[in-house]
Coordinates of C-alpha atoms and ligand atoms in Angstrom, one line a residue:
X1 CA 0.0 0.0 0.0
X2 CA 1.5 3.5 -0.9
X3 CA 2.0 6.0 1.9
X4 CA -0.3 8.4 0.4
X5 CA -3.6 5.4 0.8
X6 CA -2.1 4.4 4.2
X7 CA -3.1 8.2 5.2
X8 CA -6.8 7.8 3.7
X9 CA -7.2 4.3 5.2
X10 CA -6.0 6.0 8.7
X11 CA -8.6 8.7 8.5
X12 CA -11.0 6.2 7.8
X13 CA -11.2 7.9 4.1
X14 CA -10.9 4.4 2.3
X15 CA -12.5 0.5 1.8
X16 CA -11.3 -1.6 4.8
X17 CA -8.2 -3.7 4.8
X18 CA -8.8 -7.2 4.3
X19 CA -6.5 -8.0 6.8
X20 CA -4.2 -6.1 8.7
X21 CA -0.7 -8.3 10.3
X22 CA 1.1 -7.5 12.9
X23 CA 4.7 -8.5 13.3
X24 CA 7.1 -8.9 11.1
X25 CA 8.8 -12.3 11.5
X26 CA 8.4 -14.9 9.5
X27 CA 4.6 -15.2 10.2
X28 CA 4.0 -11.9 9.0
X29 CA 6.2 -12.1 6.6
X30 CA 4.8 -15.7 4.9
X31 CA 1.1 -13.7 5.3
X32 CA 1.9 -10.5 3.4
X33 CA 3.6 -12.7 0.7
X34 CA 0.6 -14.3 0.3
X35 CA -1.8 -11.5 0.4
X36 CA 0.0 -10.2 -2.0
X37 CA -0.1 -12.7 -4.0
X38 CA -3.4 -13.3 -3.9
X39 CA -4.2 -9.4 -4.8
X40 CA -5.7 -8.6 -1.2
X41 CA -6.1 -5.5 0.7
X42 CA -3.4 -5.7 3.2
X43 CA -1.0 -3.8 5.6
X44 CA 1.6 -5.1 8.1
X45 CA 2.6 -2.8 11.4
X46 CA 6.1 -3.6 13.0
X47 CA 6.8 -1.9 16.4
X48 CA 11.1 -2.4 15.6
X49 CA 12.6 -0.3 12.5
X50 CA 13.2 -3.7 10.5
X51 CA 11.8 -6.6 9.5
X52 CA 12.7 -10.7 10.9
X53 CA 11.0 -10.9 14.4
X54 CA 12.9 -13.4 16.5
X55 CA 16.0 -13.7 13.5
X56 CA 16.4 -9.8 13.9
X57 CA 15.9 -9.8 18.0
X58 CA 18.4 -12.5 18.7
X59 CA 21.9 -11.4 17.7
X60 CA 24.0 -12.6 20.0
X61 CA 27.3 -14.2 19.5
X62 CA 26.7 -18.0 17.9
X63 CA 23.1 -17.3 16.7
X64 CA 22.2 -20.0 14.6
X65 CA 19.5 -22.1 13.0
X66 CA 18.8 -25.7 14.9
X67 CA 16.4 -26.8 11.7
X68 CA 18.5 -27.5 8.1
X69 CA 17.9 -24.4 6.7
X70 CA 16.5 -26.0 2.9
X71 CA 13.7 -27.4 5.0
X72 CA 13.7 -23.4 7.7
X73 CA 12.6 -21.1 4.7
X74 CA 9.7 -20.4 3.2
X75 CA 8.5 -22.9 0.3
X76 CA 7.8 -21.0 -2.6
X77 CA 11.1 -19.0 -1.7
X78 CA 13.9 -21.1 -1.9
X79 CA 17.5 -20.3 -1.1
X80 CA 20.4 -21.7 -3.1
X81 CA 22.7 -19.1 -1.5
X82 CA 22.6 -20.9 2.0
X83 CA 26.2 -21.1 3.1
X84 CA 25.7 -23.9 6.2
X85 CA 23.7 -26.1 6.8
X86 CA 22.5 -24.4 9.8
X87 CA 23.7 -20.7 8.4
X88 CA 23.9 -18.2 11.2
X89 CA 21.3 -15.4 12.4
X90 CA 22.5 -12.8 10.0
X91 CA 22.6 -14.9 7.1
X92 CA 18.7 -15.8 8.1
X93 CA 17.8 -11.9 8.6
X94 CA 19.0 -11.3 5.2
X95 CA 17.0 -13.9 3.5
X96 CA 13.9 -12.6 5.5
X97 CA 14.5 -9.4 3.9
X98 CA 15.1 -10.3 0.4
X99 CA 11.9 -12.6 0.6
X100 CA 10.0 -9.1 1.1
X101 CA 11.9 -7.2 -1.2
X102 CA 11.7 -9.9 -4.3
X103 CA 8.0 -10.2 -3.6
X104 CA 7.7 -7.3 -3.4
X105 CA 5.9 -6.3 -0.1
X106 CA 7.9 -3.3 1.1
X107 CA 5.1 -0.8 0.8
X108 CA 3.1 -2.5 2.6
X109 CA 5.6 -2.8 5.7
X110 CA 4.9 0.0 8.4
X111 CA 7.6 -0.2 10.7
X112 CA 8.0 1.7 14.4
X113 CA 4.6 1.2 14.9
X114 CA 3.8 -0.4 17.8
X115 CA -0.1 -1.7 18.5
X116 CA -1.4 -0.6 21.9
X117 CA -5.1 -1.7 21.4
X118 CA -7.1 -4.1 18.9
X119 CA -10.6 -3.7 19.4
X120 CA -13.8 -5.8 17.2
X121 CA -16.4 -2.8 16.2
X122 CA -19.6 -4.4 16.5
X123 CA -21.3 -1.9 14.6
X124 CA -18.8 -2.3 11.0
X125 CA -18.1 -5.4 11.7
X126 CA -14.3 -4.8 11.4
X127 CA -11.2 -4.8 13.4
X128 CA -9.9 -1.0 14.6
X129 CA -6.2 -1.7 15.4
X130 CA -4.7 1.7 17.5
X131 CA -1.2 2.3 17.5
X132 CA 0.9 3.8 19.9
X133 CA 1.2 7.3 17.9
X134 CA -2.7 7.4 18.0
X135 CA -3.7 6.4 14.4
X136 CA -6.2 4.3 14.0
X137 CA -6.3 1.3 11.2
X138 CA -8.9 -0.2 10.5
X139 CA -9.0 -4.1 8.7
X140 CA -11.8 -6.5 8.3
X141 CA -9.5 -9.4 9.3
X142 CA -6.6 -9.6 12.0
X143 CA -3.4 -11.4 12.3
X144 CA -1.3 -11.5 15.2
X145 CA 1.9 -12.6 14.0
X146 CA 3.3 -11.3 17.0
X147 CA 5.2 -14.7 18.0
X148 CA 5.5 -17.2 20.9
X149 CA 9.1 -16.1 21.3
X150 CA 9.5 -12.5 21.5
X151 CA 9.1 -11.5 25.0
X152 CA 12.1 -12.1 26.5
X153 CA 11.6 -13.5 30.5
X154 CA 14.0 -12.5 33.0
X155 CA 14.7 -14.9 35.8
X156 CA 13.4 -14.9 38.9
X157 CA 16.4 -13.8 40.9
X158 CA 16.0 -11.7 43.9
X159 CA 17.7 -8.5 44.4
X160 CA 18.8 -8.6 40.7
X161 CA 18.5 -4.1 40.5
X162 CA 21.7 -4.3 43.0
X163 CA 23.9 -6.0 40.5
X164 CA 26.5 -3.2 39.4
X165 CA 27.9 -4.7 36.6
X166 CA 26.7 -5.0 33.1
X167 CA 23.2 -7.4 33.2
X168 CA 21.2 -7.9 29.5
X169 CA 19.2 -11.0 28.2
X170 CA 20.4 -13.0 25.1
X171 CA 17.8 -11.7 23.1
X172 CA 19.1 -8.2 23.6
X173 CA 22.7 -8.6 23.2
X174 CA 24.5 -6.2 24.1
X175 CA 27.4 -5.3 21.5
X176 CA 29.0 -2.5 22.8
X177 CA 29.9 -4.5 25.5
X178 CA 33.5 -5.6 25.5
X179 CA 34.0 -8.8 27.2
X180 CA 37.8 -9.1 26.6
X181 CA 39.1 -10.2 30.1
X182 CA 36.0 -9.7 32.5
X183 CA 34.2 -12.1 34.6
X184 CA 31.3 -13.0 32.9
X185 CA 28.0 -15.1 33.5
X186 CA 25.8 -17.3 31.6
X187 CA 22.2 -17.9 33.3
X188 CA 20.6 -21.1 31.8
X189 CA 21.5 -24.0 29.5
X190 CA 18.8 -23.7 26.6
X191 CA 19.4 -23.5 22.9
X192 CA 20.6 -19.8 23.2
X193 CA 22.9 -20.4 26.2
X194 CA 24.5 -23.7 24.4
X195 CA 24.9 -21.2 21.0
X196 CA 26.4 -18.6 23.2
X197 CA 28.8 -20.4 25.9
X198 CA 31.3 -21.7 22.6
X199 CA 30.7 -18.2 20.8
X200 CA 32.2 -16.0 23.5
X201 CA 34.3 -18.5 26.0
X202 CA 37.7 -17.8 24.2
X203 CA 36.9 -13.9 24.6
X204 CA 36.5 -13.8 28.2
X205 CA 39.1 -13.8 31.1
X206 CA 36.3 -16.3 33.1
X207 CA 33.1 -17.6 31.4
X208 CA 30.9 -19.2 34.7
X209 CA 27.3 -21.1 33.1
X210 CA 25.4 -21.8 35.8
X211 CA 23.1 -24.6 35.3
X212 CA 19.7 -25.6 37.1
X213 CA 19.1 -28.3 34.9
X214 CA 21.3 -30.3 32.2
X215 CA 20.0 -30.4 28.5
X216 CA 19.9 -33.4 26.1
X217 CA 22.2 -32.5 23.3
X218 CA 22.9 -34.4 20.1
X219 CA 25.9 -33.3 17.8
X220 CA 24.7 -30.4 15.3
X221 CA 27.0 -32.0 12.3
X222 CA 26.4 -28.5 11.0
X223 CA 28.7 -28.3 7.8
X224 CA 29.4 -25.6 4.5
X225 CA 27.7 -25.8 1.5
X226 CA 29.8 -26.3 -1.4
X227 CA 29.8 -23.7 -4.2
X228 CA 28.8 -26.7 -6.2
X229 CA 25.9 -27.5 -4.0
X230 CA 24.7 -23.7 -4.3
X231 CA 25.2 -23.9 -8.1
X232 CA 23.4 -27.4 -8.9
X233 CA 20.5 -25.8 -6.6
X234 CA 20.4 -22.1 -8.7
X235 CA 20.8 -24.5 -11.9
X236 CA 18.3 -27.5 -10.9
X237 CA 16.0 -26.0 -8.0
X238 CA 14.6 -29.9 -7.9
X239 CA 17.2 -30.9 -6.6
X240 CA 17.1 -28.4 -3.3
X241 CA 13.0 -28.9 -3.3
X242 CA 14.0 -32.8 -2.8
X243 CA 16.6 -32.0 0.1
X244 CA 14.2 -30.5 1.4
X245 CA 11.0 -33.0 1.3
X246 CA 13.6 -35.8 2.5
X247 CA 15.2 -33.1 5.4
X248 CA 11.2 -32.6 6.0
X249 CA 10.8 -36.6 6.2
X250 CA 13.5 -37.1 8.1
X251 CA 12.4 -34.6 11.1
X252 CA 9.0 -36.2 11.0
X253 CA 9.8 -39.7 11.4
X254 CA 11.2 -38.2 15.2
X255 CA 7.4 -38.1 15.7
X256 CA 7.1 -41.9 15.3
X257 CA 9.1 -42.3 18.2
X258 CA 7.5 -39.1 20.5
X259 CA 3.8 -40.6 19.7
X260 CA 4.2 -44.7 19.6
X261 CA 7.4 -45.8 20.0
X262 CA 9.1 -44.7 23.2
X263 CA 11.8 -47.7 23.3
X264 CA 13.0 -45.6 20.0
X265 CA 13.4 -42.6 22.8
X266 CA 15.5 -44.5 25.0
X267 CA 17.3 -46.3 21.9
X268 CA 18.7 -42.5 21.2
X269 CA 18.6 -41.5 24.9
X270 CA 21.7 -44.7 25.5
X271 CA 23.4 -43.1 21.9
X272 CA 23.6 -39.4 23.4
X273 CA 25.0 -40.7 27.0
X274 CA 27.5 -42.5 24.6
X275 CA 28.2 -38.9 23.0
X276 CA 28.3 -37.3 26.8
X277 CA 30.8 -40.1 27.5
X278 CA 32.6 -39.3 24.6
X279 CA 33.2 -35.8 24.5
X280 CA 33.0 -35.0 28.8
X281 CA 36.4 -37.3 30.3
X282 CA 35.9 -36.0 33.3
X283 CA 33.5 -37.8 35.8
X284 CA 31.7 -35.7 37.8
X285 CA 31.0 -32.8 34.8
X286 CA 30.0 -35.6 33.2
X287 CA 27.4 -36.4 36.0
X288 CA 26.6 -33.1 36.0
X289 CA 25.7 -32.9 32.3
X290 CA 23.8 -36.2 32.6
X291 CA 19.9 -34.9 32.2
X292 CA 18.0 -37.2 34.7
X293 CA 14.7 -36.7 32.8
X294 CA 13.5 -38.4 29.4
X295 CA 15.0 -37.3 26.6
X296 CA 12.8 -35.3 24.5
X297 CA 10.7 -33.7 27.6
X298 CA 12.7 -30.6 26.8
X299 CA 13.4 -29.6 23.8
X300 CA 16.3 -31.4 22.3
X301 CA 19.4 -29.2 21.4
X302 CA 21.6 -29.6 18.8
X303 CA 25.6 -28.6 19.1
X304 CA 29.1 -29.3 17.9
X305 CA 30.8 -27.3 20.0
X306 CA 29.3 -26.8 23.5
X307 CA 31.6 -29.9 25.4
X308 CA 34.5 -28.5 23.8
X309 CA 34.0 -24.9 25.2
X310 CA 33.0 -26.8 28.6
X311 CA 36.8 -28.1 28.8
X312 CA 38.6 -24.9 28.1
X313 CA 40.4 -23.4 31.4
X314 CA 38.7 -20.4 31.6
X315 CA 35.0 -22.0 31.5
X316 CA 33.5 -23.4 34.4
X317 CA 30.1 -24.8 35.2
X318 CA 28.6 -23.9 38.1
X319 CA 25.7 -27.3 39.0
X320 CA 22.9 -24.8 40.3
X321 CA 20.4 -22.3 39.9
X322 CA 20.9 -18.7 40.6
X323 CA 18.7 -17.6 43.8
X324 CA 19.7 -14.0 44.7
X325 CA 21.9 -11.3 42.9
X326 CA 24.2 -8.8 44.7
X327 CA 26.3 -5.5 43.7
X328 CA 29.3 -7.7 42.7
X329 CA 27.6 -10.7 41.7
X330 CA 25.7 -13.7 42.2
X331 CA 24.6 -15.8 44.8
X332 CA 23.2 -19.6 43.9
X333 CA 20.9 -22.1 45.5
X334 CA 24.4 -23.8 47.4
X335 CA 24.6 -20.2 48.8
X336 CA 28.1 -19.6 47.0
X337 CA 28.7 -15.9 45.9
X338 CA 30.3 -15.7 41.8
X339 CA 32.0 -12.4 41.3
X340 CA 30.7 -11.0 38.0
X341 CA 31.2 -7.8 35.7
X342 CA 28.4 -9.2 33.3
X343 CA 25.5 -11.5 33.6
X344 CA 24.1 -12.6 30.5
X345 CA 20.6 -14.1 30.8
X346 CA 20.1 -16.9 28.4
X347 CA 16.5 -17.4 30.2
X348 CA 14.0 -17.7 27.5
X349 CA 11.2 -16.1 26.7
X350 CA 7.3 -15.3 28.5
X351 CA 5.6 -18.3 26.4
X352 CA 2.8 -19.7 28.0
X353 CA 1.4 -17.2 30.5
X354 CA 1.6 -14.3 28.0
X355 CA -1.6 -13.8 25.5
X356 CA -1.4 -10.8 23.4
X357 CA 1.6 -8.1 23.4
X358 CA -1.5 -6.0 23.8
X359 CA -4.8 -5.5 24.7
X360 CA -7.4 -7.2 21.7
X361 CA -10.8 -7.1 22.8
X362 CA -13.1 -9.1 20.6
X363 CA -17.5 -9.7 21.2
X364 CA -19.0 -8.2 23.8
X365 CA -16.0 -6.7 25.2
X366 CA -14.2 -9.6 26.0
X367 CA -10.2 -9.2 26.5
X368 CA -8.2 -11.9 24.9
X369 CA -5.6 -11.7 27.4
X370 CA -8.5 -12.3 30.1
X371 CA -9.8 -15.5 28.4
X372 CA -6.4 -16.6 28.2
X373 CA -5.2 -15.7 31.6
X374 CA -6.2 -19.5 32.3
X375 CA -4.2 -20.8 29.6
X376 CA -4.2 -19.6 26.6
X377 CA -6.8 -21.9 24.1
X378 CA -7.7 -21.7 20.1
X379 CA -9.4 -24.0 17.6
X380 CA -6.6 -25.2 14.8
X381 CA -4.7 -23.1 17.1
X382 CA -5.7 -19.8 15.0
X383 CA -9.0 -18.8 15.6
X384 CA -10.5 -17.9 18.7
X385 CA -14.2 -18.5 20.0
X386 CA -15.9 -14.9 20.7
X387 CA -12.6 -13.3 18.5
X388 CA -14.4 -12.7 15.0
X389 CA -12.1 -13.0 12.2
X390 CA -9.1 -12.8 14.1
X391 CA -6.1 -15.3 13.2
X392 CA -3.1 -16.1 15.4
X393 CA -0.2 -17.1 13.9
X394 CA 1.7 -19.6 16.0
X395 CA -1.0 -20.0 18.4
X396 CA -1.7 -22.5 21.2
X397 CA -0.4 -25.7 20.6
X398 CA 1.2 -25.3 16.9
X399 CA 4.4 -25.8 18.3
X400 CA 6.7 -28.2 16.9
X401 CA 9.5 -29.5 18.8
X402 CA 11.1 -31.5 16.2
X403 CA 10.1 -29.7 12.6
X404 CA 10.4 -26.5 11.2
X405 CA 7.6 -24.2 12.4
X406 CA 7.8 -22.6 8.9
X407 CA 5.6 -25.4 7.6
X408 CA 3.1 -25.1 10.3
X409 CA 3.2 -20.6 9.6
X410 CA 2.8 -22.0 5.8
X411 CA -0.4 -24.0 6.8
X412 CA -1.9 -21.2 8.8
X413 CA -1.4 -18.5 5.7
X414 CA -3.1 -21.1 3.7
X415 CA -6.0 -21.1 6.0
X416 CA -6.4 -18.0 6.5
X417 CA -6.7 -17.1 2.5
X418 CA -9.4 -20.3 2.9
X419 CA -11.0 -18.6 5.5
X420 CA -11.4 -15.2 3.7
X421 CA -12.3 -16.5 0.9
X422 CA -15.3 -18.5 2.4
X423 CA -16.0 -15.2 4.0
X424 CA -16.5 -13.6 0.3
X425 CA -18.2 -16.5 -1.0
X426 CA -20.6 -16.8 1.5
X427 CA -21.3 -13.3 1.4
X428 CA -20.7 -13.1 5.3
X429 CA -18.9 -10.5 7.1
X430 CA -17.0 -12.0 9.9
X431 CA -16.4 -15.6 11.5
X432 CA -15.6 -16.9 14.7
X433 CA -15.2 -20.6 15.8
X434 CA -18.1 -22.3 18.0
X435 CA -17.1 -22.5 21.5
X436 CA -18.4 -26.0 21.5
X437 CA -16.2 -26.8 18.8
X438 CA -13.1 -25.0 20.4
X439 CA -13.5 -26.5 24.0
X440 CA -14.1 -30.1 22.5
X441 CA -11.1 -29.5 20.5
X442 CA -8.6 -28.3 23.5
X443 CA -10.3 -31.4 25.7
X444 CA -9.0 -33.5 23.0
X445 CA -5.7 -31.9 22.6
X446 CA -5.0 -32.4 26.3
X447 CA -6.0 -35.8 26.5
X448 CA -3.5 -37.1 24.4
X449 CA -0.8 -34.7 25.7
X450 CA -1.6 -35.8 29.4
X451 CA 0.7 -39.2 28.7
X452 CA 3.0 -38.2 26.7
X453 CA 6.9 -37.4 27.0
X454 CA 6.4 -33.4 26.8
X455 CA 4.2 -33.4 29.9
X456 CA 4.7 -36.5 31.9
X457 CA 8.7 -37.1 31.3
X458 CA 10.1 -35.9 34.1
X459 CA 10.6 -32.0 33.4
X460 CA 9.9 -28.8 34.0
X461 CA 9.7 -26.7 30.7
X462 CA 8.5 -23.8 29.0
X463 CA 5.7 -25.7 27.2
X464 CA 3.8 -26.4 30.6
X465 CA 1.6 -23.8 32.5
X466 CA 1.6 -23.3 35.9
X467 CA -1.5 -25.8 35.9
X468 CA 0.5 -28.5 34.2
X469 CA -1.3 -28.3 30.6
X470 CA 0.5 -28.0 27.7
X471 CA -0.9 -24.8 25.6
X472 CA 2.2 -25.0 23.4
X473 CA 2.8 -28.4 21.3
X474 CA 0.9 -29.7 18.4
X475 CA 0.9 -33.8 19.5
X476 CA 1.0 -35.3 16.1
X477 CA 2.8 -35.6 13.0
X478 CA 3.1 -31.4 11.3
X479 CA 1.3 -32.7 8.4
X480 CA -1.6 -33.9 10.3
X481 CA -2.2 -30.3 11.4
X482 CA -1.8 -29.0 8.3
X483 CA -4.2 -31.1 6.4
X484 CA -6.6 -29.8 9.4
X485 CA -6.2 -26.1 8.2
X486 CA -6.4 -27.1 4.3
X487 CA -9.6 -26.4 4.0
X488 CA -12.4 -24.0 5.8
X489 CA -15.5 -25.8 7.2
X490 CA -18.5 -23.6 8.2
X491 CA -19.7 -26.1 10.8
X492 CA -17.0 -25.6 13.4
X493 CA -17.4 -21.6 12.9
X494 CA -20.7 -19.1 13.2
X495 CA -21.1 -16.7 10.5
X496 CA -22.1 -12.9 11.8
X497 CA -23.3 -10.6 9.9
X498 CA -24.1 -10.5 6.1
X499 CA -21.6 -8.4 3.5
X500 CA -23.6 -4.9 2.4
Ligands
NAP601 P1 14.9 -21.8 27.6 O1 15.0 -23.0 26.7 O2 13.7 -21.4 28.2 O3 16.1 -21.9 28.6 C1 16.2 -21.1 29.7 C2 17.3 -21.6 30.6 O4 17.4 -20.7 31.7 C3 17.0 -23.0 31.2 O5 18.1 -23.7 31.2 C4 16.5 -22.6 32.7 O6 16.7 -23.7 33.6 C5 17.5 -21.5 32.9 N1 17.2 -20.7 34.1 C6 16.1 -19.8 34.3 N2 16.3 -19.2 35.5 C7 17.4 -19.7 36.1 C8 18.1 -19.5 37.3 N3 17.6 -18.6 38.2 N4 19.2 -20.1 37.5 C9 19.8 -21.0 36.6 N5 19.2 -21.2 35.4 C10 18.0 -20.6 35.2 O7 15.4 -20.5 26.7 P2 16.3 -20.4 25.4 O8 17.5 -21.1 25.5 O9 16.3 -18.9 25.0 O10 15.4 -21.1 24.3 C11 14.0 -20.9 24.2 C12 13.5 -21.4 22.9 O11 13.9 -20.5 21.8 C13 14.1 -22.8 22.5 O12 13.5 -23.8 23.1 C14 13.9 -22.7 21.0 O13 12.6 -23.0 20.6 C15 14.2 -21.3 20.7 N6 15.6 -21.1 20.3 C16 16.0 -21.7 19.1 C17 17.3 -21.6 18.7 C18 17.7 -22.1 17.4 O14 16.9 -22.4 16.5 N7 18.9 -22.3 17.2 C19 18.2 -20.9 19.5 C20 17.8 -20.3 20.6 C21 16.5 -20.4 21.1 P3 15.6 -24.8 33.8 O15 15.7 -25.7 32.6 O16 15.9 -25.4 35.1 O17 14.3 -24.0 33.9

């Protein structure tokens, strides 16, 4: 959309959008491809100045992708110019940008405009999206591609404000910090920490990663692409399409084990404590390291290099959580004080007790972020009951801990151009999924999470809520939920209101 029709559309001057995104990672992104595509009405707000959500937040040092990148990009986009196998976060970024630029969505992009309010107008049946300078959008659909991991979480450390030295989390790096001979401190062993601890070890004078509970980690066998690779893929894109069905296979077939085979779990769980044994001589890091939970409860990381960086003089691990901060440092659960200059929390992100970055009020007033104050809960995890025409991208329970979550985003856009276009040819203004429909879906989902390896193997993780649900993982094979969003079925969704 030219700036010039943005203006009219603000003042209200205008048609509707048919669907207004916002965020810009690669759920936005994959939607305004398609609307454009498909010749809609669309706009897409970004609170940051540039585009890539999560692959523009998280910069820090040994950023990487842990899903083969032919199979972590966007279908009808392909990229022969991937260097690695696993290319690093800038490499991503850049991609993300020249998937807008060659198709061609840059108008569209508003960027340092942050939403502060979605609200449903009963009256025009439309979405009136406010944004923090005080214009006013207004859309007949809404996407919220604001993603699962964007808010960065803290950890719970008391006294943290009196720390004197240098504190930021990993998903705001902190560049112009030099770490050349200071103390420094990792928080957390996740897949940033496990990216980070290798990236910067060598740098510091003491790197200290203090660990309240030990990751499953299978070598990354990341590797370079050979010029000849890149060039049969640019000269034969076949070839890369095949890589990446096979790479897509491959991933899958984890599911087979996660869903009916959990003596295949333990088969891999005795191969990585052959790995541990293998790379970690030393006895009682090696005990350390040892997870004590099933493998697979957490997500499972992937890393070359992380054992190495363990062994290095400098590095040491510290076997427990960090209770209480003071002005030089830390203090953990033994009650031993660390002497820091810079903490570095690799703590993850607010996942499952956060709804909306904002407040999105849909029928009758209803606040999203109330309903889902409980736990958040969708149907097809992208439509919510008393939310008309509302869509969230990467919504509760489309997680995938073993596949790329591009080819769940892909589903979604698919859906939602099936949903608007039932919309049109029904001659209906807006849709919302039945509650009946929703609740007997969630019931369902819950059921068959209750038993399995996420929720009952031994951890505590990010996917579970405080009540012990699991509002984060899709429980089946990817392409099971994606043949569930190929098509749009009126009977699990009322229709309000008829088109003028
Ligand atoms: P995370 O998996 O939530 O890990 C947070 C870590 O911080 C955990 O090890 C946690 O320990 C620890 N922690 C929290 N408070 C602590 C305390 N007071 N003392 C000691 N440790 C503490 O976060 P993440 O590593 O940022 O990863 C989040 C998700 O982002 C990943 O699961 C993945 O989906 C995504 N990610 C992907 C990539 C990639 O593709 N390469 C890279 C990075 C992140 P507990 O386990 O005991 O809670």
């Amino acid at each position: 959309m030219k700036a010039s029709q943005l203006k009219q559309l603000q003042k209200g001057q205008t048609d509707l959008l048919d669907l207004l995104i916002v965020g810009s990672g690669f759920s936005g992104l994959c939607l305004a491809l398609q609307m454009q595509r498909a010749g809609k009405r669309w706009h897409l707000v970004e609170q940051a100045a540039s585009l890539g959500g999560t692959w523009r937040d998280n910069h820090y040092p040994g950023a990487a992708c842990d899903i083969p990148s032919n199979l972590y990009s966007i279908s009808f986009m392909p990229n022969p110019e991937w260097t690695r196998l696993f290319p690093p976060q800038a490499e991503i970024e850049a991609y993300m940008n020249r998937c807008a630029d060659q198709g061609g969505i840059r108008p569209g992009l508003q960027f340092n405009a942050r939403v502060i309010r979605a609200l449903w107008n009963e009256t025009d049946l439309c979405w009136r999206v406010t944004l923090a300078d005080g214009s006013e959008l207004r859309a007949r659909a809404l996407a919220l591609g604001t993603g699962g991991l964007s808010r960065p979480r803290m950890p719970q450390i008391e006294g943290l404000e009196r720390f004197a030295g240098t504190l930021f989390h990993s998903a705001r790096w902190r560049h112009d910090v030099d770490l050349a001979g200071k103390k420094v401190g990792v928080i957390g062993t996740g897949a940033s920490a496990i990216q980070i601890v290798p990236a910067i070890a060598a740098q510091c004078g003491s790197l200290t990663l203090f660990q309240r509970t030990p990751a499953w980690i299978v070598p990354r066998q990341d590797k370079a692409v050979s010029a000849e690779t890149q060039a049969l893929y640019r000269r034969r894109p076949w070839r890369q399409r095949l890589n990446r069905a096979l790479t897509y296979a491959r991933l899958e077939s984890r599911m087979f084990a996660f869903r009916s085979a959990p003596w295949l779990l333990k088969l891999a769980q005795g191969q990585v404590l052959k790995f541990i044994a293998a790379k970690v001589r030393d006895p009682v890091l090696r005990r350390q390291l040892t997870p004590d939970y099933k493998i697979g409860c957490k997500r499972i990381l992937l890393s070359d290099d992380f054992y190495r960086a363990l062994r290095q003089s400098n590095v040491r691990l510290v076997n427990q959580g960090v209770v209480r901060a003071t002005e030089h440092g830390v203090i953990t659960a033994d009650g031993q004080e660390h002497q820091l200059d810079v903490l570095v929390a690799a703590t993850g992100f607010l996942v499952t007790d956060a709804g909306a970055p904002f407040e999105v009020i849909g029928r009758d007033g209803v606040d999203l972020n109330q309903v889902w104050s409980a736990g958040p809960q969708a149907y097809l995890g992208t439509t919510v009951a008393g939310f008309p025409n509302l869509f969230v991208m990467t919504g509760p329970n489309t997680g995938s801990g073993h596949n790329s979550i591009i080819y769940i985003i892909e589903a979604q856009t698919r859906f939602v151009l099936k949903a608007l276009q039932a919309l049109d040819r029904a001659g209906v203004a807006a849709f919302e999924p039945r509650a009946d429909v929703q609740q007997r879906y969630n019931a369902d989902l819950q059921k068959r999470l209750a038993g399995s390896v996420w929720n009952a193997g031994g951890c505590s993780s990010w996917y579970l809520a405080a009540d012990g649900s699991n509002r984060v993982l899709w429980p089946d094979y990817t392409f099971r939920l994606r043949r569930s969003l190929s098509s749009f079925d009126w009977q699990a969704f009322h229709a309000i209101g008829a088109t003028a």
